[in-house]
GROMACS .gro file of C-alpha atoms in nm:
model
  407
    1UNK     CA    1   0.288   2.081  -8.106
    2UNK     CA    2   0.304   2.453  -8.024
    3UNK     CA    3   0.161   2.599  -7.778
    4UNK     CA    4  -0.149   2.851  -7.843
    5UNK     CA    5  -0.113   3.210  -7.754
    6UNK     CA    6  -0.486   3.331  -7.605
    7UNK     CA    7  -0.557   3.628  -7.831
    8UNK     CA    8  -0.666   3.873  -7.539
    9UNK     CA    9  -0.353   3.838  -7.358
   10UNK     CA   10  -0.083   3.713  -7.557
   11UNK     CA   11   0.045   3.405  -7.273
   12UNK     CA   12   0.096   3.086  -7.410
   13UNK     CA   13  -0.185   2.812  -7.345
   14UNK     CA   14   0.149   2.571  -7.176
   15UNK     CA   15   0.220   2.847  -7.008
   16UNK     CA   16  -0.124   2.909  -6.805
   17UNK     CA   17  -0.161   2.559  -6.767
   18UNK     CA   18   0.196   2.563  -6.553
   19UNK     CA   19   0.076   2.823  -6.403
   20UNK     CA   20  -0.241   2.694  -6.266
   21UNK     CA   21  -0.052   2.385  -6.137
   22UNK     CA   22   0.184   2.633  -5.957
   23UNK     CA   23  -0.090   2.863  -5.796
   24UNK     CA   24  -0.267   2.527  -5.721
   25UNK     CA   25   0.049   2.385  -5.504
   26UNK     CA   26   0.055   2.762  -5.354
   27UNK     CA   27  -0.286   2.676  -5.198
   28UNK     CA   28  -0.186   2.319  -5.091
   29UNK     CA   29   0.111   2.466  -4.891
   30UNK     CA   30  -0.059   2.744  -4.713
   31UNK     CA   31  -0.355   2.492  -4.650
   32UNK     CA   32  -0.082   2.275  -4.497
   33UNK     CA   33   0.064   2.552  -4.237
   34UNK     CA   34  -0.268   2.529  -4.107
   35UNK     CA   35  -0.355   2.190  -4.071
   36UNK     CA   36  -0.013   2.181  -3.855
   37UNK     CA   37  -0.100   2.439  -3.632
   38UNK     CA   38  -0.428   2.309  -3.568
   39UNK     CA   39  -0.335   1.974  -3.445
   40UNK     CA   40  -0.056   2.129  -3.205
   41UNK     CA   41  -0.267   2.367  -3.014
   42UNK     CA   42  -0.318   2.102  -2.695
   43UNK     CA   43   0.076   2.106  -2.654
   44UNK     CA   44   0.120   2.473  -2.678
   45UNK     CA   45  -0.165   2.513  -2.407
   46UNK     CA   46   0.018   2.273  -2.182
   47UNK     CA   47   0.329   2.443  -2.268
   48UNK     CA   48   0.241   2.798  -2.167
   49UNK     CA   49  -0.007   2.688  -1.880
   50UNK     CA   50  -0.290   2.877  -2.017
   51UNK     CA   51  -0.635   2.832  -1.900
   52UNK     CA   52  -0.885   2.791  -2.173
   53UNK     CA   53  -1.017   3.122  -2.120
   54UNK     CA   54  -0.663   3.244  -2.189
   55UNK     CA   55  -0.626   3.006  -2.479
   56UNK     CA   56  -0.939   3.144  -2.619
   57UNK     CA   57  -0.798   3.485  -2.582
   58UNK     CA   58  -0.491   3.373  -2.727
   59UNK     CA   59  -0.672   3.282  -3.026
   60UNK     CA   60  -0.848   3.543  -3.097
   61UNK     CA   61  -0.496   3.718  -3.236
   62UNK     CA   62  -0.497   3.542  -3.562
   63UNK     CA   63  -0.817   3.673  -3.634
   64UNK     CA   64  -0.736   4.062  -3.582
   65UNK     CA   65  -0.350   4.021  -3.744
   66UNK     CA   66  -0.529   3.827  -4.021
   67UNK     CA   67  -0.824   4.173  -4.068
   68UNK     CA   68  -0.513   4.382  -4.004
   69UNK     CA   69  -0.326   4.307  -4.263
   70UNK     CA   70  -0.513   4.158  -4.507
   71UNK     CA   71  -0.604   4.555  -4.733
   72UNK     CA   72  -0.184   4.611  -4.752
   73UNK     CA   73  -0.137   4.322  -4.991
   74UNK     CA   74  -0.277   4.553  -5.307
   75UNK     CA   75  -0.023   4.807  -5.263
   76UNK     CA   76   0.261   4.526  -5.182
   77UNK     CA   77   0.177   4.335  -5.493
   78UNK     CA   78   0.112   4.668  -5.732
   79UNK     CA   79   0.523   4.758  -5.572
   80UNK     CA   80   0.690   4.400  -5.649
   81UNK     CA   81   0.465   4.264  -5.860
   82UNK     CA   82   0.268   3.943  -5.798
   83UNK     CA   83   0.497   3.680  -5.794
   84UNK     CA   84   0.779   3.833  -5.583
   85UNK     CA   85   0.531   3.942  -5.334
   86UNK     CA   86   0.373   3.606  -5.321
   87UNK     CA   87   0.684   3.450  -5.304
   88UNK     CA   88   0.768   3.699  -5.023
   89UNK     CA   89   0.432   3.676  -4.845
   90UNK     CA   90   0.433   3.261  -4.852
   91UNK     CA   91   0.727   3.258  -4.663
   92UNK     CA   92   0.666   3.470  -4.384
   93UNK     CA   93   0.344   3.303  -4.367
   94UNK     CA   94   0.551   2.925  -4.345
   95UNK     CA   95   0.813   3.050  -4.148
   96UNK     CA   96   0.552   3.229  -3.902
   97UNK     CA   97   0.424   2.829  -3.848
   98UNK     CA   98   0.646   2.801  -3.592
   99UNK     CA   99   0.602   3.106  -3.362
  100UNK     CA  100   0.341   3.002  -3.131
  101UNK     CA  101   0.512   2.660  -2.984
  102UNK     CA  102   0.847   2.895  -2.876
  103UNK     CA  103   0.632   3.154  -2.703
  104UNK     CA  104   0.627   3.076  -2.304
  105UNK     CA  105   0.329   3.200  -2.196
  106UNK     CA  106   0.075   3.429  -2.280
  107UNK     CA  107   0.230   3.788  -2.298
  108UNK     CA  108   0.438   3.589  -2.564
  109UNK     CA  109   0.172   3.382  -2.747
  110UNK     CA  110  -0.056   3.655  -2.830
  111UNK     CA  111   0.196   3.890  -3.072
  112UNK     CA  112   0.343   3.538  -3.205
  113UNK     CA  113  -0.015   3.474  -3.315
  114UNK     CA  114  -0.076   3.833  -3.432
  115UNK     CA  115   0.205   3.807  -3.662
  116UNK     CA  116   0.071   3.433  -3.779
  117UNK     CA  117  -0.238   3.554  -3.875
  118UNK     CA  118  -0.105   3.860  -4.046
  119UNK     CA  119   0.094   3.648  -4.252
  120UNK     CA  120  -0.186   3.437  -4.299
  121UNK     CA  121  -0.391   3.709  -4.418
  122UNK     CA  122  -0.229   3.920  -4.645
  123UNK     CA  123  -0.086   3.569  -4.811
  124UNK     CA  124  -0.433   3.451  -4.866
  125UNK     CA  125  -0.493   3.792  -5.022
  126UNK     CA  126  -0.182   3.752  -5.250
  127UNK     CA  127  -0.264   3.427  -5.334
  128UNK     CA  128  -0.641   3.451  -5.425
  129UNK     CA  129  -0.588   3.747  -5.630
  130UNK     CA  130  -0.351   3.572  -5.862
  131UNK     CA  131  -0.581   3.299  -5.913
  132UNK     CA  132  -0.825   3.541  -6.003
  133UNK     CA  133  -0.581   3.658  -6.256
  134UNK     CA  134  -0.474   3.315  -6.375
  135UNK     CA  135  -0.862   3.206  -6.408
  136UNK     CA  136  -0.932   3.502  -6.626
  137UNK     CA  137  -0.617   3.394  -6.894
  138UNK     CA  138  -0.738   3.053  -6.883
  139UNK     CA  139  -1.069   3.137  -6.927
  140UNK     CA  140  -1.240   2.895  -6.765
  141UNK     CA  141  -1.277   2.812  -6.350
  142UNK     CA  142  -0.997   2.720  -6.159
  143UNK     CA  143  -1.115   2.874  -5.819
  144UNK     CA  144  -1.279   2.610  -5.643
  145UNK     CA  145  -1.036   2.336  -5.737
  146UNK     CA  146  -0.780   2.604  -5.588
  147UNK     CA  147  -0.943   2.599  -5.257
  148UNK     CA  148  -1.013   2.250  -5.279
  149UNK     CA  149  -0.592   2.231  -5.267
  150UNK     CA  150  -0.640   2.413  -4.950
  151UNK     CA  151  -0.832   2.172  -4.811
  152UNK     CA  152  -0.610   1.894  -4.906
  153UNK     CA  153  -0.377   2.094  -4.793
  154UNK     CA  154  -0.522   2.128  -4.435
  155UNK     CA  155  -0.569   1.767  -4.392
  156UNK     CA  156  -0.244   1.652  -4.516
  157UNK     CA  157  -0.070   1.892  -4.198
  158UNK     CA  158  -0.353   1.763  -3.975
  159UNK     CA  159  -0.230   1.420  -4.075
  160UNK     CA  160   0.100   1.524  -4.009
  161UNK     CA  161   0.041   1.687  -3.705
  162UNK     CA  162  -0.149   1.382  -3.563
  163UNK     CA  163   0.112   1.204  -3.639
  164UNK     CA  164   0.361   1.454  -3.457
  165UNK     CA  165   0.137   1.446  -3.187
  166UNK     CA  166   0.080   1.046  -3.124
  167UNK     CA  167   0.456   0.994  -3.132
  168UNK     CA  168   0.511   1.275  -2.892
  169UNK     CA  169   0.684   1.500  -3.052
  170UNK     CA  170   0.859   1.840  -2.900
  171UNK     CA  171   0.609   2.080  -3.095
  172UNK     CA  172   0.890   2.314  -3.124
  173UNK     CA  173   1.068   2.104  -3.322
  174UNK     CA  174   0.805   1.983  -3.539
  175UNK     CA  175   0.660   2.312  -3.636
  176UNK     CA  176   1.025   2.446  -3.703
  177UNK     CA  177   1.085   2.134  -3.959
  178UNK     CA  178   0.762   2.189  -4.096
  179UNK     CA  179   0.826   2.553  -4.120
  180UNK     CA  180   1.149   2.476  -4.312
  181UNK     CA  181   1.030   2.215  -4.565
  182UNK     CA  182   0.702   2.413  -4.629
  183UNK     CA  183   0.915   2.752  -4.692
  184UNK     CA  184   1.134   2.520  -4.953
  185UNK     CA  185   0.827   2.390  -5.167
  186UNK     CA  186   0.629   2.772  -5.099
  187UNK     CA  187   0.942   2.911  -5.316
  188UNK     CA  188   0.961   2.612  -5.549
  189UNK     CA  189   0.552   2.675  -5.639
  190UNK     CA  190   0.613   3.071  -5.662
  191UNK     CA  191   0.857   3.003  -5.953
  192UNK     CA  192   0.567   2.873  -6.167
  193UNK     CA  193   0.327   3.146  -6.080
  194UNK     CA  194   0.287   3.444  -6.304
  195UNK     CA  195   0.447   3.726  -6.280
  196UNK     CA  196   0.197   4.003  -6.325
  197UNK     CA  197   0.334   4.361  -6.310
  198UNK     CA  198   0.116   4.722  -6.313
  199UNK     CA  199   0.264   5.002  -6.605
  200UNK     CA  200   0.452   5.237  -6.455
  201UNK     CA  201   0.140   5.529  -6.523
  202UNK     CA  202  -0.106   5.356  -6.303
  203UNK     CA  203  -0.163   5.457  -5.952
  204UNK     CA  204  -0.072   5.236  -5.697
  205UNK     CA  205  -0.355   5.171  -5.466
  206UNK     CA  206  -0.337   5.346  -5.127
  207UNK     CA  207  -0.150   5.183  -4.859
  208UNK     CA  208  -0.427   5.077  -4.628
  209UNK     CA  209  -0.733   5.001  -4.856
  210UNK     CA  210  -1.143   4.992  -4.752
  211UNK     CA  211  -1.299   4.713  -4.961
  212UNK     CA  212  -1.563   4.887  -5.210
  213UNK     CA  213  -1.899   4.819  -5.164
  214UNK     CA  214  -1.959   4.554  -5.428
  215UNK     CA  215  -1.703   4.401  -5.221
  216UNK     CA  216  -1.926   4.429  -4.902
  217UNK     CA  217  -2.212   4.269  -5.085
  218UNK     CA  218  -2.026   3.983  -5.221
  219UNK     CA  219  -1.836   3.927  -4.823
  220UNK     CA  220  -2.192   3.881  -4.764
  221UNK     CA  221  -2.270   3.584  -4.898
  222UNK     CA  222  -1.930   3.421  -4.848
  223UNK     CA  223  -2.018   3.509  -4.483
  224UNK     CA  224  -2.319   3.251  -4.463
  225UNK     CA  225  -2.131   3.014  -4.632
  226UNK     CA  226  -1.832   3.044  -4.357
  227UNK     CA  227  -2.046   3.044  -4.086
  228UNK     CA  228  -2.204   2.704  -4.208
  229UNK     CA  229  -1.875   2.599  -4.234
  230UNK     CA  230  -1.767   2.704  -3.861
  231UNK     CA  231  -2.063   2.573  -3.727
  232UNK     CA  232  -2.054   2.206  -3.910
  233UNK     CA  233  -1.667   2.190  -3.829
  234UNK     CA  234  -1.676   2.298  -3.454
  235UNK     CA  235  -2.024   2.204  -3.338
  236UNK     CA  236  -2.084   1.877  -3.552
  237UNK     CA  237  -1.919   1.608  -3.340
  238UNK     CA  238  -2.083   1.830  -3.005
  239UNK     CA  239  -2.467   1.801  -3.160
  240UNK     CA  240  -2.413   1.429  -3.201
  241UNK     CA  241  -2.287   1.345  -2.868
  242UNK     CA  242  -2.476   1.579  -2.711
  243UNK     CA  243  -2.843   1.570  -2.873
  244UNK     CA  244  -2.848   1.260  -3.020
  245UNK     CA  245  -2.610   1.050  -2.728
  246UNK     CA  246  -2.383   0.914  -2.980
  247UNK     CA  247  -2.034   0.772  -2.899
  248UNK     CA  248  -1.719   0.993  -2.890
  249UNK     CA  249  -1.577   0.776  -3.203
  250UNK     CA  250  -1.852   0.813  -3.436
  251UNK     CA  251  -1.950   1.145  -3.313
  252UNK     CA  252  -1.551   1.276  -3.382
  253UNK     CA  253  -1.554   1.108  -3.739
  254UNK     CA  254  -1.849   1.358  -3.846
  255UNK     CA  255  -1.650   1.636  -3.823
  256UNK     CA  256  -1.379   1.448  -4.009
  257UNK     CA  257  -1.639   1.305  -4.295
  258UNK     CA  258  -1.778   1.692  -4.319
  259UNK     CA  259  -1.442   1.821  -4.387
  260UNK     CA  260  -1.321   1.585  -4.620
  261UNK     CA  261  -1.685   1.601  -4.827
  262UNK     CA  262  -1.602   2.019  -4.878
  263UNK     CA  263  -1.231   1.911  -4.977
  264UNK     CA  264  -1.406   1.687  -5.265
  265UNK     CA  265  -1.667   1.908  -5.331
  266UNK     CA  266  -1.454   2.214  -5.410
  267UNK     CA  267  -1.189   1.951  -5.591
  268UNK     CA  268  -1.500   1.905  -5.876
  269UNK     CA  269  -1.691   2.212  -5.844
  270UNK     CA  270  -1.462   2.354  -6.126
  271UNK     CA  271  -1.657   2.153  -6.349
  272UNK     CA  272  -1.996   2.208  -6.238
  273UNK     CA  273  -1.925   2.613  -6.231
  274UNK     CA  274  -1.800   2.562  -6.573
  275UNK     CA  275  -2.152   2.365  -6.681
  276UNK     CA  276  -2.356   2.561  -6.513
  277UNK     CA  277  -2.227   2.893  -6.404
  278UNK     CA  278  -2.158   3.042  -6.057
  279UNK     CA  279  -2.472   3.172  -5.953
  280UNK     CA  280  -2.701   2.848  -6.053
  281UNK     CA  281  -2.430   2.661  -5.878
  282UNK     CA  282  -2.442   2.855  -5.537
  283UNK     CA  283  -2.838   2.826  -5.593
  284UNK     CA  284  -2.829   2.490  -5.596
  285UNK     CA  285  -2.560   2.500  -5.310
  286UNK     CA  286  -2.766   2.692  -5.105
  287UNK     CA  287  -3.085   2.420  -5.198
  288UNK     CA  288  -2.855   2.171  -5.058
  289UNK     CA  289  -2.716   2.352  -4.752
  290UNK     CA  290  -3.026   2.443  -4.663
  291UNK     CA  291  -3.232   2.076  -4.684
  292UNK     CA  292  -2.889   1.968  -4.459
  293UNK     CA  293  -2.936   2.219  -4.242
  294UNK     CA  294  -3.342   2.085  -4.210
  295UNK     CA  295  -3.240   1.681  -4.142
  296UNK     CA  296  -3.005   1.835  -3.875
  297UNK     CA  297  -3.281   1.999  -3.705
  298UNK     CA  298  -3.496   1.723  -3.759
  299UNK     CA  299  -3.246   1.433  -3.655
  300UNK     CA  300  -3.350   1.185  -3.423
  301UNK     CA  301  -3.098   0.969  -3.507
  302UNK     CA  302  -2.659   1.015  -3.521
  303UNK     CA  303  -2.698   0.845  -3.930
  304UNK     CA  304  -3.001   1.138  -3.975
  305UNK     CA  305  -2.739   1.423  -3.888
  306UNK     CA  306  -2.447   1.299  -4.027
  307UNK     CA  307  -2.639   1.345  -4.353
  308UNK     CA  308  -2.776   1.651  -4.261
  309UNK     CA  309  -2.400   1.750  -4.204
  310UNK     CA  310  -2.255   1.601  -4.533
  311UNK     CA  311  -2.533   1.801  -4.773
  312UNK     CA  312  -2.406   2.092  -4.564
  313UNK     CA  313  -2.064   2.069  -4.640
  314UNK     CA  314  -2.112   1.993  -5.039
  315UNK     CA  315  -2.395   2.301  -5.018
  316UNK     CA  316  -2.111   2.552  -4.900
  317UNK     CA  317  -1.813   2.402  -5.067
  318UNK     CA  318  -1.797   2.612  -5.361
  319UNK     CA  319  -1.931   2.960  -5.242
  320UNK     CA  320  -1.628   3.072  -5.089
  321UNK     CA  321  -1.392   3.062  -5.397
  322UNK     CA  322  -1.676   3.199  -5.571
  323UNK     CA  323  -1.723   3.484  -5.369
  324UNK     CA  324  -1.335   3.563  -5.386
  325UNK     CA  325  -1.314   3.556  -5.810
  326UNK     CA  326  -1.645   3.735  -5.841
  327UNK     CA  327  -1.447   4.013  -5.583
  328UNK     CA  328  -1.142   4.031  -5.833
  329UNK     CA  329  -1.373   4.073  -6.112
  330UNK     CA  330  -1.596   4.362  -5.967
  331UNK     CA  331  -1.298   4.658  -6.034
  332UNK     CA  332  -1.025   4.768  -6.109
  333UNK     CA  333  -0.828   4.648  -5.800
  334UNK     CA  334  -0.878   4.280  -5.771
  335UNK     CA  335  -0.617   4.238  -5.418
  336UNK     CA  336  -0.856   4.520  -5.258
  337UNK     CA  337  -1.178   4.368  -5.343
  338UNK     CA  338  -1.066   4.048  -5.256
  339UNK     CA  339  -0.911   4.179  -4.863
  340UNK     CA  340  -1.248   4.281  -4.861
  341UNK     CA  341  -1.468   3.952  -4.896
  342UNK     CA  342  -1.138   3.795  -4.683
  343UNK     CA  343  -1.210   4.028  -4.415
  344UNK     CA  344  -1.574   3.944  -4.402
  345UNK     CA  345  -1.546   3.554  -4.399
  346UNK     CA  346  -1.236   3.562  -4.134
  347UNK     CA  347  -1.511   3.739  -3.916
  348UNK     CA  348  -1.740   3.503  -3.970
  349UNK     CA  349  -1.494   3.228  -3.892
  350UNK     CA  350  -1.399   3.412  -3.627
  351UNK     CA  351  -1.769   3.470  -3.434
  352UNK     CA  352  -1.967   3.111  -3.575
  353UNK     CA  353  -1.871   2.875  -3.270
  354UNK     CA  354  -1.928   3.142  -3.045
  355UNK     CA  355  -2.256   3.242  -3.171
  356UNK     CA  356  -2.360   2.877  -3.194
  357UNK     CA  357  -2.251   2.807  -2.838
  358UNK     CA  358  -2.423   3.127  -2.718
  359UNK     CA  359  -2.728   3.031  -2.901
  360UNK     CA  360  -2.716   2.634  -2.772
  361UNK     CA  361  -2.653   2.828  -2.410
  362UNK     CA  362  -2.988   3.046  -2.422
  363UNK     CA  363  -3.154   2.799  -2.609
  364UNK     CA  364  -3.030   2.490  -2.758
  365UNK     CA  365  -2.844   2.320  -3.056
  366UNK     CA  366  -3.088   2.296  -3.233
  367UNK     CA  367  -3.199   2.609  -3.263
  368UNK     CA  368  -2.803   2.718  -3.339
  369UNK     CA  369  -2.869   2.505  -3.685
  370UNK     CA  370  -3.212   2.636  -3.736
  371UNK     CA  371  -3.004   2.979  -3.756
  372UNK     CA  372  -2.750   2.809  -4.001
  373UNK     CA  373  -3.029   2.647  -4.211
  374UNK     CA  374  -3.191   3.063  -4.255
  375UNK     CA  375  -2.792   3.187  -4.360
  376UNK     CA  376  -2.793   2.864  -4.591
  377UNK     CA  377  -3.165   2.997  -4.755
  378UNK     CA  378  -2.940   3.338  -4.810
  379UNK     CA  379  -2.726   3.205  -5.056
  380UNK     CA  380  -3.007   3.114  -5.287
  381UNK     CA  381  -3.122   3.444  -5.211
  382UNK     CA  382  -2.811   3.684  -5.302
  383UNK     CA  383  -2.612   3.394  -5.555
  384UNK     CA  384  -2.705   3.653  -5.832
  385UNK     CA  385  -2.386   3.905  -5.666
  386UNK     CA  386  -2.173   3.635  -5.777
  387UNK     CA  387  -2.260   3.659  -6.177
  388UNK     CA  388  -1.930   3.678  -6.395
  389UNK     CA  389  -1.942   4.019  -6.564
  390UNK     CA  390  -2.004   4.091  -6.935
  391UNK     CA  391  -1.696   4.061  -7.148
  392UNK     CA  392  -1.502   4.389  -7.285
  393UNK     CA  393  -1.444   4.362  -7.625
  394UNK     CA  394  -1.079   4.211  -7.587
  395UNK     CA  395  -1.265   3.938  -7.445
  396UNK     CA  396  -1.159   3.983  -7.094
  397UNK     CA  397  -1.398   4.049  -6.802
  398UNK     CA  398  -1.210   4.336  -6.737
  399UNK     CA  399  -0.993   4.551  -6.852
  400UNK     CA  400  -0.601   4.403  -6.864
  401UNK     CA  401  -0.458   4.710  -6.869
  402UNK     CA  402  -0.145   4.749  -6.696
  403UNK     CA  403  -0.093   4.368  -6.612
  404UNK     CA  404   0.228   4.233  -6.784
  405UNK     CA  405   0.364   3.881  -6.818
  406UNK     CA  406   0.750   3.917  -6.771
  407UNK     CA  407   0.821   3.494  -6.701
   0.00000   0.00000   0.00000
């Protein structure tokens, strides 16, 4: 059986299909670098001898390499072309990985995670943007399955890394092998991808990029949804032990159940965006996120908030890989659009535990998720922002022009 060419772009129907599978294990692998890192943290804090302050300080790096970085990856993919500079980008992100367990202390620790969260960034960028790309030849939703990989991706290294962990493992030697494999199946994946190339005649965007305003307007909504998501992932197991007395066991396995009920969520919200489109979805997200966020506030009992803290997870699950394809679709420069609703949410990411714990400090807990519940009401306010735009008469949402399939 041959394969059918789509009529607006001239790629065979096999051939997208391989490529979504590619971009897909893309996500899984830089969802895996983190999930790694995450779990190794405690060692490199005994290894360096930082205080927490210091380790929170520490921290902080990945977060301003990340915003940084993140508006260079239009001009890096418009010079290569997409797949060489995601193949590029991948691996410094996978071989950054293992950084942060050979630095020695802090004066060490804090460029190794500068340059880890650069590569995280302007990856991500890379990454999302070819989805985009690939979602619009398929012509139908592949986004939120794609970050759904991501989070499989993240638990399969926090497996790993617990794993690493319990048996006591020199962290250096771990991340390196990790580092290694993950660069190996990073390049394998980036064969698959496709390779999307600007004409000659069109301008190359300008080194160092500020996110146009539709941009801003979209980052704001996936900023809600990624401060839900900080808050339910840092503070869940805290509100249970600490407002509602539960045990450390059950109390831990919220955060755990919260995290693996986004990973499902965005693994079959393809299908529901494709049934019902993206802004009735995020509506009905932010419905759901928003009667979570209520039981939370309400809970008098650990069973109460756990499924206050599960609705809040599926609520949110989808918003974010809706916000980055309705960035890639709102002009002419999907990578720049999309740094720009990245640089948003890594903020957000960046400032939810700390605003929570602030708010828990001057107030309480509760009031922290009566602030979540209002940001969950704002994505049934602004889901409209996230509409797919009205075809062009090839049938693309855009305009193609420029983009080239040389596989």
């Amino acid at each position: 059986m041959t394969a059918t060419p789509l009529p607006d772009h001239g790629i065979p129907y096999d051939r997208l299909r391989r490529a979504r599978r590619a971009v897909a294990l893309v996500f899984l692998v830089h969802g895996t670098v983190t999930g790694n890192f995450a779990t190794r943290i405690p060692w490199v804090q005994d290894h360096t001898g930082l205080s927490p302050g210091r380790l929170g300080l520490a921290l902080a790096f990945p977060a301003i390499g990340a915003a940084l970085a993140m508006p260079l990856a239009g001009r890096i993919s418009h010079r290569l072309g997409a797949r060489t500079a995601l193949r590029g980008l991948l691996a410094l992100w996978t071989l950054s990985l293992a950084l942060p367990a050979l630095s020695p202390g802090l004066y060490a620790l804090c460029p190794a995670l500068l340059v880890y969260g650069a590569a995280s960034g302007i990856s991500d960028v890379a990454m999302n943007a070819l989805g985009v790309e690939t979602e619009d030849r398929l012509g139908r939703p592949i986004m939120s399955g794609l970050h759904g990989m991501w989070s499989a991706g993240a638990l399969l290294g926090s497996a790993v890394g617990t794993v690493a962990a319990h048996a006591g493992w020199d962290a250096r030697l771990h991340l390196a092998g990790a580092a290694v494999v993950l660069t190996l199946l990073g390049a394998l994946a980036c064969r698959g991808v496709l390779d999307l190339r600007s004409a000659p005649e069109e301008h190359p965007p300008p080194r160092f990029a500020l996110p146009p305003r539709s941009a801003l307007i979209i980052g704001a909504i996936g900023f809600c949804a990624v401060f839900a998501e900080g808050a339910g992932l840092e503070w869940s197991a805290v509100f249970l032990r600490d407002r509602l007395g539960t045990d450390a066991g059950p109390a831990a396995a919220s955060t755990t159940a919260f995290a693996c009920t986004m990973a499902a969520a965005r693994l079959a919200g393809d299908k529901v965006v494709a049934r019902f489109g993206p802004v009735r979805t995020v509506r009905a997200g932010g419905v759901l996120a928003a009667a979570g966020g209520l039981l939370i506030v309400a809970a008098r009992h650990p069973a109460m908030a756990m499924g206050g803290f599960g609705l809040l997870g599926l609520g949110i699950a989808v918003v974010v890989p809706l916000a980055f394809a309705a960035a890639g679709r709102s002009g002419p420069a999907p990578s720049q659009a999309i740094a720009g609703v990245a640089t948003l949410t890594y903020t957000s990411g960046l400032i939810a535990p700390s605003a929570i714990g602030g708010i828990a400090q001057a107030s309480s807990l509760t009031m922290s998720f009566v602030l979540v519940t209002t940001l969950a009401c704002g994505l049934v306010a602004g889901a409209r922002v996230l509409r797919v735009p009205s075809r062009t008469a090839s049938g693309s949402p855009r305009a193609a022009t420029g983009d080239l399939e040389r596989s």
